[in-house]
Amino acid sequence: MNPTATTEGARDSAGPARAEDLAAALLTQEARRDPYPFYARMRREDPVHRSAQGIWYLTRYTDVEAALGDLRLSNDRDRMTRAYTALGGDLKALSRLTDRLGRVMSNTDPPDHARLRKLANRAFTARRVESLRDRVQGIVDRLIDEAVAAGPTMDLVEAVASPLPMAVVCELFGIPDEDLPQVKTWFRRFGRLSEDIDASEAAIEQYEEYLARLVRRRRAAPGDDLISALVATQAKDDRLTDSELLSTCFVLITAGDETTTHLVGNGMLALLRHPAQLARLRADPALARPAVEELARYDTPTQAIVRVVAEDLTIGGRTLREGELAYLFLAATNRDPERFHDPDRLDLTRPGNRPLSFGNGPHFCLGGPLAKLQAEVAVGTLVRRLPHLRLTDEAALDWRPNPLQRRLTALPVTY
């Protein structure tokens, strides 16, 4: 059954499309494979709407851009926990995770957020990120060498896109190589929180204990790594608690892993489906940087982010009440024809390209530059080194069942 046809029929018989019909459609297999036609319907018919569960869905570029900078839409952990608890049902379980994550930088509002972000900015500088370029290139080359040596086919996600950010983050934070398999297991469990909350919660607890041990080691014997830099920064700022230091390490190490993996995976799939654009990038390697921006716009890894209403406000003629949840659909804004000309077309040289793929405002993704650097190197190198790269089975492609994230389960290719 076609869910779009079903909801269209409901709209024809009952006036304007009901928000619950549009929200439910995003959970279908059809939307999992391609959510963008469903976002287009939302923007046309009800761009600021309330689902049957009482969650607001925002899909227009102008609305989401403004919302990202509006402090009446909060990212505070305690507010988020109460909001999910109040919803009840399956969503109530998410309150356990929002509470368990503690006061990480991404789960706070100003002034705490500004203080924690300032700490992270001191250690996580653009210069430090750019200094990793040669190391990232070496890791990408090694991963490609290993994949090619293993045979004429590979799962590009498993062979390159997934191990790349893990290797880079271990380099940046000084995580020992021997700990890599266990850390990778924890990260995978984080990424499946919508499928198994119990396993995700247990992994978070184990990972926090591991990070606490690393912090204690760096205090005793500092090194040339980001945890040591954060520990040194804490010594100069007695307002930063040990708990906040640990939470900052948690979010900085964890946040970019899945995003980077699926930026590379989604981006390579888009290029393989658009051979003319792939050929254009192969002919002009200098396009790699703007190409990553366009690939992140075209098929956004973080489809939506969550906010909770801290104070009543009006968006698009609708009143959002204190305590309600709002899903800001970055992926929908990135295909908004009011902001992007011919938005469903992949164009690596798109002029004035300013997608909201990594957010905007005070919570703009701190790890965005590192994710883009890794994607730039990975995509550029794959295109250059594997000139005959192509999909082996389009019909076998599948995505994880999480409408807030766009994550390929595998990307089978031959070369």
Short mmCIF file of C-alpha atoms in Angstrom, two decimals:
data_model
loop_
_atom_site.label_atom_id
_atom_site.label_comp_id
_atom_site.label_asym_id
_atom_site.label_seq_id
_atom_site.Cartn_x
_atom_site.Cartn_y
_atom_site.Cartn_z
CA MET A 1 0.00 0.00 0.00
CA ASN A 2 1.24 3.48 -0.85
CA PRO A 3 1.19 5.58 2.38
CA THR A 4 1.23 8.81 0.43
CA ALA A 5 -1.92 7.82 -1.44
CA THR A 6 -3.60 6.82 1.82
CA THR A 7 -2.92 10.14 3.54
CA GLU A 8 -3.87 12.06 0.41
CA GLY A 9 -7.24 10.30 0.56
CA ALA A 10 -7.66 11.32 4.18
CA ARG A 11 -6.89 14.91 3.27
CA ASP A 12 -9.43 14.92 0.41
CA SER A 13 -12.22 13.67 2.67
CA ALA A 14 -11.38 15.65 5.79
CA GLY A 15 -10.07 19.02 4.61
CA PRO A 16 -6.43 19.92 5.44
CA ALA A 17 -4.06 17.00 5.99
CA ARG A 18 -3.95 15.91 9.59
CA ALA A 19 -0.57 16.24 11.30
CA GLU A 20 -0.71 12.70 12.63
CA ASP A 21 -1.05 11.31 9.09
CA LEU A 22 2.06 13.15 7.90
CA ALA A 23 4.10 12.23 10.97
CA ALA A 24 3.10 8.56 10.80
CA ALA A 25 4.09 8.44 7.14
CA LEU A 26 7.73 9.08 8.12
CA LEU A 27 7.79 5.72 9.91
CA THR A 28 6.93 3.71 6.80
CA GLN A 29 9.38 1.62 4.78
CA GLU A 30 8.81 3.93 1.82
CA ALA A 31 9.89 6.96 3.83
CA ARG A 32 12.87 5.07 5.24
CA ARG A 33 14.13 4.57 1.68
CA ASP A 34 13.36 8.13 0.58
CA PRO A 35 11.92 10.61 3.12
CA TYR A 36 12.27 13.67 0.89
CA PRO A 37 8.89 13.42 -0.92
CA PHE A 38 7.24 13.23 2.51
CA TYR A 39 9.10 16.35 3.68
CA ALA A 40 7.88 18.12 0.55
CA ARG A 41 4.28 17.29 1.50
CA MET A 42 4.85 18.59 5.01
CA ARG A 43 6.25 21.88 3.74
CA ARG A 44 3.33 22.31 1.34
CA GLU A 45 0.44 21.21 3.53
CA ASP A 46 1.38 21.79 7.16
CA PRO A 47 4.96 23.06 7.65
CA VAL A 48 4.51 23.67 11.39
CA HIS A 49 2.29 20.91 12.66
CA ARG A 50 1.56 18.89 15.78
CA SER A 51 1.62 15.10 15.57
CA ALA A 52 -0.78 12.73 17.26
CA GLN A 53 1.82 12.31 20.03
CA GLY A 54 1.90 16.07 20.62
CA ILE A 55 5.28 16.70 18.99
CA TRP A 56 5.77 19.68 16.67
CA TYR A 57 7.37 19.10 13.26
CA LEU A 58 9.10 22.07 11.60
CA THR A 59 10.17 21.67 7.96
CA ARG A 60 10.71 25.13 6.37
CA TYR A 61 14.18 26.65 6.13
CA THR A 62 13.17 30.06 7.49
CA ASP A 63 11.32 28.57 10.46
CA VAL A 64 14.06 26.13 11.43
CA GLU A 65 16.87 28.65 10.94
CA ALA A 66 15.08 31.06 13.29
CA ALA A 67 14.24 28.28 15.76
CA LEU A 68 17.88 27.18 16.02
CA GLY A 69 18.79 30.61 17.40
CA ASP A 70 15.70 31.08 19.59
CA LEU A 71 16.43 30.46 23.27
CA ARG A 72 12.74 29.82 23.90
CA LEU A 73 13.42 26.46 22.27
CA SER A 74 15.59 24.76 24.84
CA ASN A 75 18.18 22.00 24.71
CA ASP A 76 18.26 21.58 28.48
CA ARG A 77 18.51 18.02 29.72
CA ASP A 78 16.03 18.40 32.57
CA ARG A 79 13.36 19.99 30.37
CA MET A 80 13.90 17.30 27.73
CA THR A 81 13.55 14.53 30.29
CA ARG A 82 10.27 15.94 31.61
CA ALA A 83 8.90 16.39 28.09
CA TYR A 84 9.57 12.79 27.04
CA THR A 85 8.25 11.49 30.37
CA ALA A 86 5.01 13.43 29.90
CA LEU A 87 4.45 11.89 26.47
CA GLY A 88 4.32 8.39 27.94
CA GLY A 89 4.28 5.21 25.86
CA ASP A 90 7.43 4.22 23.98
CA LEU A 91 8.75 7.79 24.01
CA LYS A 92 8.84 7.81 27.83
CA ALA A 93 11.80 5.44 27.67
CA LEU A 94 13.84 8.15 25.92
CA SER A 95 13.65 10.20 29.12
CA ARG A 96 15.99 7.65 30.71
CA LEU A 97 18.66 8.43 28.13
CA THR A 98 18.29 12.22 28.25
CA ASP A 99 18.62 12.00 32.03
CA ARG A 100 21.49 9.49 31.87
CA LEU A 101 23.60 11.65 29.55
CA GLY A 102 23.91 14.30 32.23
CA ARG A 103 24.82 17.91 31.64
CA VAL A 104 26.81 17.49 28.45
CA MET A 105 27.43 20.69 26.53
CA SER A 106 24.82 19.84 23.90
CA ASN A 107 22.19 19.34 26.61
CA THR A 108 22.50 22.76 28.22
CA ASP A 109 21.34 26.31 27.54
CA PRO A 110 23.11 29.63 28.12
CA PRO A 111 24.83 30.64 30.32
CA ASP A 112 26.09 27.09 31.10
CA HIS A 113 26.30 26.22 27.42
CA ALA A 114 28.40 29.28 26.60
CA ARG A 115 30.82 28.47 29.43
CA LEU A 116 31.22 24.83 28.39
CA ARG A 117 31.48 25.70 24.70
CA LYS A 118 34.22 28.22 25.45
CA LEU A 119 36.18 25.46 27.15
CA ALA A 120 35.78 23.14 24.17
CA ASN A 121 36.66 25.88 21.69
CA ARG A 122 39.98 26.47 23.44
CA ALA A 123 41.01 22.86 22.93
CA PHE A 124 39.14 22.01 19.72
CA THR A 125 40.55 24.72 17.47
CA ALA A 126 40.36 25.01 13.69
CA ARG A 127 44.14 24.82 13.60
CA ARG A 128 44.12 21.54 15.52
CA VAL A 129 41.50 20.11 13.15
CA GLU A 130 43.37 21.15 10.01
CA SER A 131 46.61 19.72 11.42
CA LEU A 132 44.95 16.30 11.21
CA ARG A 133 44.59 16.39 7.41
CA ASP A 134 47.73 14.37 6.67
CA ARG A 135 46.83 11.84 9.36
CA VAL A 136 43.29 11.51 7.98
CA GLN A 137 44.73 10.99 4.49
CA GLY A 138 46.99 8.24 5.78
CA ILE A 139 44.09 6.48 7.51
CA VAL A 140 41.89 6.69 4.39
CA ASP A 141 44.66 5.32 2.18
CA ARG A 142 45.25 2.42 4.58
CA LEU A 143 41.55 1.55 4.74
CA ILE A 144 41.26 1.58 0.94
CA ASP A 145 44.41 -0.54 0.60
CA GLU A 146 42.98 -3.12 3.00
CA ALA A 147 39.62 -3.20 1.22
CA VAL A 148 41.18 -3.60 -2.22
CA ALA A 149 43.47 -6.37 -0.98
CA ALA A 150 40.46 -8.26 0.41
CA GLY A 151 38.75 -8.65 -2.97
CA PRO A 152 36.86 -7.05 -5.83
CA THR A 153 33.83 -6.03 -3.70
CA MET A 154 33.35 -4.31 -0.37
CA ASP A 155 30.80 -2.77 1.94
CA LEU A 156 32.00 0.83 1.74
CA VAL A 157 30.37 1.71 5.07
CA GLU A 158 32.08 -1.11 6.93
CA ALA A 159 35.41 -0.84 5.09
CA VAL A 160 35.95 2.94 5.06
CA ALA A 161 33.15 5.15 6.35
CA SER A 162 32.75 3.50 9.76
CA PRO A 163 36.37 2.89 10.86
CA LEU A 164 37.61 6.29 9.65
CA PRO A 165 36.10 8.57 12.33
CA MET A 166 36.91 6.04 15.05
CA ALA A 167 40.57 6.00 14.06
CA VAL A 168 40.68 9.80 13.86
CA VAL A 169 39.01 10.35 17.23
CA CYS A 170 41.37 7.89 18.90
CA GLU A 171 44.27 9.84 17.43
CA LEU A 172 42.85 13.17 18.55
CA PHE A 173 41.95 12.13 22.09
CA GLY A 174 44.84 9.76 22.73
CA ILE A 175 42.71 6.62 23.09
CA PRO A 176 45.07 3.60 23.02
CA ASP A 177 44.86 1.36 19.95
CA GLU A 178 44.20 -1.68 22.10
CA ASP A 179 41.01 -0.06 23.44
CA LEU A 180 39.64 0.61 19.95
CA PRO A 181 37.49 -2.56 19.58
CA GLN A 182 35.68 -1.96 22.88
CA VAL A 183 35.13 1.75 22.18
CA LYS A 184 33.78 0.87 18.74
CA THR A 185 31.31 -1.57 20.32
CA TRP A 186 30.03 1.14 22.65
CA PHE A 187 29.67 3.60 19.78
CA ARG A 188 27.63 1.12 17.76
CA ARG A 189 25.27 0.63 20.68
CA PHE A 190 24.82 4.41 21.02
CA GLY A 191 23.82 4.53 17.37
CA ARG A 192 21.03 2.01 17.92
CA LEU A 193 19.32 3.72 20.85
CA SER A 194 15.98 3.77 19.03
CA GLU A 195 16.24 -0.01 18.60
CA ASP A 196 17.55 -1.08 22.01
CA ILE A 197 17.45 1.51 24.79
CA ASP A 198 18.62 -0.94 27.49
CA ALA A 199 21.80 -1.77 25.56
CA SER A 200 22.42 1.92 24.79
CA GLU A 201 22.03 2.91 28.43
CA ALA A 202 24.42 0.19 29.59
CA ALA A 203 26.98 1.21 26.95
CA ILE A 204 26.78 4.86 28.04
CA GLU A 205 27.49 3.88 31.65
CA GLN A 206 30.47 1.70 30.70
CA TYR A 207 31.84 4.35 28.35
CA GLU A 208 31.57 7.07 31.01
CA GLU A 209 33.53 4.90 33.46
CA TYR A 210 36.20 4.35 30.80
CA LEU A 211 36.50 8.09 30.10
CA ALA A 212 36.79 8.83 33.83
CA ARG A 213 39.81 6.50 33.96
CA LEU A 214 41.39 8.25 30.95
CA VAL A 215 40.90 11.66 32.58
CA ARG A 216 42.59 10.46 35.78
CA ARG A 217 45.54 9.16 33.73
CA ARG A 218 45.94 12.46 31.88
CA ARG A 219 45.92 14.40 35.14
CA ALA A 220 48.76 12.22 36.38
CA ALA A 221 50.66 12.17 33.07
CA PRO A 222 49.50 14.73 30.45
CA GLY A 223 50.14 14.04 26.80
CA ASP A 224 49.72 15.79 23.44
CA ASP A 225 46.04 14.95 23.04
CA LEU A 226 42.69 16.65 23.45
CA ILE A 227 41.81 15.11 26.82
CA SER A 228 45.07 16.49 28.22
CA ALA A 229 44.24 19.89 26.71
CA LEU A 230 40.80 19.85 28.36
CA VAL A 231 42.30 18.85 31.71
CA ALA A 232 44.79 21.72 31.42
CA THR A 233 41.98 24.12 30.57
CA GLN A 234 40.01 22.99 33.62
CA ALA A 235 42.93 23.88 35.85
CA LYS A 236 42.61 27.49 34.64
CA ASP A 237 38.84 27.62 35.17
CA ASP A 238 37.63 26.48 38.59
CA ARG A 239 34.00 26.92 37.51
CA LEU A 240 34.28 23.70 35.51
CA THR A 241 33.35 20.68 37.60
CA ASP A 242 34.78 17.21 37.17
CA SER A 243 31.36 16.05 35.97
CA GLU A 244 31.26 18.80 33.33
CA LEU A 245 34.78 17.93 32.17
CA LEU A 246 33.79 14.29 31.77
CA SER A 247 30.57 15.21 29.95
CA THR A 248 32.49 17.51 27.59
CA CYS A 249 34.89 14.69 26.73
CA PHE A 250 31.89 12.42 26.16
CA VAL A 251 30.12 14.67 23.69
CA LEU A 252 33.26 15.69 21.79
CA ILE A 253 34.45 12.11 21.29
CA THR A 254 31.05 10.63 20.54
CA ALA A 255 29.18 13.28 18.56
CA GLY A 256 31.07 13.16 15.28
CA ASP A 257 31.39 9.39 14.88
CA GLU A 258 28.02 8.42 13.40
CA THR A 259 27.62 11.77 11.63
CA THR A 260 30.94 11.36 9.82
CA THR A 261 30.28 7.73 8.94
CA HIS A 262 26.97 8.50 7.32
CA LEU A 263 28.10 11.73 5.70
CA VAL A 264 30.64 9.62 3.81
CA GLY A 265 28.20 6.75 3.17
CA ASN A 266 25.26 8.90 2.07
CA GLY A 267 27.56 11.13 0.05
CA MET A 268 29.16 8.27 -1.87
CA LEU A 269 25.75 6.76 -2.59
CA ALA A 270 24.56 10.10 -3.98
CA LEU A 271 27.61 10.32 -6.25
CA LEU A 272 27.23 6.74 -7.47
CA ARG A 273 23.62 7.48 -8.35
CA HIS A 274 24.67 10.65 -10.23
CA PRO A 275 27.51 9.60 -12.53
CA ALA A 276 27.77 13.00 -14.22
CA GLN A 277 28.50 14.68 -10.88
CA LEU A 278 30.88 11.88 -9.95
CA ALA A 279 32.76 12.41 -13.21
CA ARG A 280 32.86 16.15 -12.54
CA LEU A 281 34.49 15.60 -9.15
CA ARG A 282 36.94 13.09 -10.60
CA ALA A 283 37.96 15.62 -13.26
CA ASP A 284 38.37 18.43 -10.72
CA PRO A 285 39.61 17.24 -7.30
CA ALA A 286 39.45 20.83 -6.02
CA LEU A 287 35.67 20.40 -5.92
CA ALA A 288 35.97 18.04 -2.94
CA ARG A 289 35.35 20.72 -0.30
CA PRO A 290 32.21 22.30 -1.83
CA ALA A 291 31.10 18.80 -2.84
CA VAL A 292 30.92 17.77 0.83
CA GLU A 293 28.70 20.75 1.62
CA GLU A 294 26.35 19.76 -1.21
CA LEU A 295 26.38 16.08 -0.29
CA ALA A 296 25.48 16.99 3.31
CA ARG A 297 22.62 19.10 1.98
CA TYR A 298 21.36 16.54 -0.50
CA ASP A 299 21.10 13.59 1.93
CA THR A 300 21.58 14.90 5.46
CA PRO A 301 22.89 12.39 8.08
CA THR A 302 21.16 14.15 11.00
CA GLN A 303 17.67 14.46 9.61
CA ALA A 304 16.24 16.27 12.64
CA ILE A 305 17.25 17.60 16.05
CA VAL A 306 15.06 17.90 19.13
CA ARG A 307 14.17 20.97 21.19
CA VAL A 308 11.73 21.52 24.05
CA VAL A 309 9.62 24.67 24.34
CA ALA A 310 10.78 26.67 27.37
CA GLU A 311 8.37 29.57 26.80
CA ASP A 312 5.26 29.85 24.63
CA LEU A 313 6.07 31.10 21.14
CA THR A 314 4.44 31.39 17.74
CA ILE A 315 5.96 29.90 14.58
CA GLY A 316 4.18 29.96 11.24
CA GLY A 317 0.92 31.01 12.86
CA ARG A 318 0.95 28.06 15.31
CA THR A 319 1.44 28.44 19.06
CA LEU A 320 3.94 26.09 20.66
CA ARG A 321 3.33 25.72 24.39
CA GLU A 322 5.86 25.42 27.20
CA GLY A 323 6.89 21.80 27.79
CA GLU A 324 6.10 20.57 24.26
CA LEU A 325 8.72 18.94 22.06
CA ALA A 326 9.72 20.27 18.64
CA TYR A 327 11.54 18.29 15.94
CA LEU A 328 13.53 20.60 13.68
CA PHE A 329 13.91 18.75 10.38
CA LEU A 330 17.26 19.91 8.99
CA ALA A 331 16.93 17.51 6.05
CA ALA A 332 13.58 19.04 5.06
CA THR A 333 15.01 22.57 5.16
CA ASN A 334 17.88 21.46 2.93
CA ARG A 335 15.40 20.62 0.15
CA ASP A 336 13.22 23.73 0.65
CA PRO A 337 12.61 25.31 -2.79
CA GLU A 338 12.15 28.71 -1.11
CA ARG A 339 15.85 28.56 -0.17
CA PHE A 340 17.47 26.28 -2.78
CA HIS A 341 16.90 26.39 -6.54
CA ASP A 342 15.93 22.96 -7.90
CA PRO A 343 16.60 21.42 -4.46
CA ASP A 344 16.16 17.78 -5.48
CA ARG A 345 19.06 18.04 -7.94
CA LEU A 346 22.58 17.18 -6.82
CA ASP A 347 24.88 20.03 -7.89
CA LEU A 348 28.45 20.00 -6.57
CA THR A 349 28.95 23.59 -7.74
CA ARG A 350 25.69 24.94 -6.28
CA PRO A 351 26.11 28.70 -5.69
CA GLY A 352 25.35 30.27 -2.30
CA ASN A 353 25.05 26.86 -0.69
CA ARG A 354 24.19 27.31 3.02
CA PRO A 355 22.44 24.16 4.24
CA LEU A 356 21.57 23.63 7.89
CA SER A 357 23.15 20.17 7.95
CA PHE A 358 25.17 20.90 11.09
CA GLY A 359 22.67 23.21 12.74
CA ASN A 360 23.02 26.93 13.35
CA GLY A 361 23.13 29.38 16.21
CA PRO A 362 24.61 28.68 19.67
CA HIS A 363 24.40 24.89 19.25
CA PHE A 364 26.09 24.74 15.83
CA CYS A 365 27.88 21.39 15.71
CA LEU A 366 31.35 21.84 17.17
CA GLY A 367 32.57 18.70 15.41
CA GLY A 368 31.25 19.85 12.02
CA PRO A 369 34.63 21.03 10.67
CA LEU A 370 36.28 17.72 11.60
CA ALA A 371 33.43 15.71 10.04
CA LYS A 372 33.69 17.77 6.84
CA LEU A 373 37.48 17.36 6.72
CA GLN A 374 37.20 13.59 7.00
CA ALA A 375 34.45 13.43 4.38
CA GLU A 376 36.43 15.69 2.03
CA VAL A 377 39.48 13.44 2.24
CA ALA A 378 37.54 10.17 2.12
CA VAL A 379 35.25 11.06 -0.77
CA GLY A 380 38.02 12.74 -2.75
CA THR A 381 40.36 9.77 -2.30
CA LEU A 382 37.75 7.13 -3.12
CA VAL A 383 36.81 8.95 -6.31
CA ARG A 384 40.44 9.38 -7.33
CA ARG A 385 41.78 5.94 -6.44
CA LEU A 386 38.81 3.81 -7.53
CA PRO A 387 37.82 5.08 -10.97
CA HIS A 388 35.53 2.10 -11.69
CA LEU A 389 33.61 2.27 -8.40
CA ARG A 390 29.94 1.35 -8.77
CA LEU A 391 27.00 -0.04 -6.82
CA THR A 392 26.55 -3.82 -6.92
CA ASP A 393 22.94 -4.11 -5.71
CA GLU A 394 20.71 -1.03 -5.57
CA ALA A 395 17.72 -3.12 -4.44
CA ALA A 396 19.60 -4.36 -1.37
CA LEU A 397 20.12 -0.89 0.09
CA ASP A 398 18.44 -0.30 3.43
CA TRP A 399 18.47 2.31 6.18
CA ARG A 400 18.13 2.03 9.95
CA PRO A 401 14.60 2.60 11.30
CA ASN A 402 15.23 6.00 12.89
CA PRO A 403 13.45 8.95 11.23
CA LEU A 404 15.73 11.45 12.98
CA GLN A 405 18.86 9.93 11.40
CA ARG A 406 19.71 8.89 7.83
CA ARG A 407 21.96 5.87 8.16
CA LEU A 408 22.71 3.22 5.56
CA THR A 409 23.09 -0.27 6.96
CA ALA A 410 25.58 -1.09 4.18
CA LEU A 411 26.83 0.21 0.83
CA PRO A 412 27.87 -2.74 -1.38
CA VAL A 413 30.21 -1.69 -4.19
CA THR A 414 32.66 -3.10 -6.67
CA TYR A 415 35.68 -1.35 -8.14
#
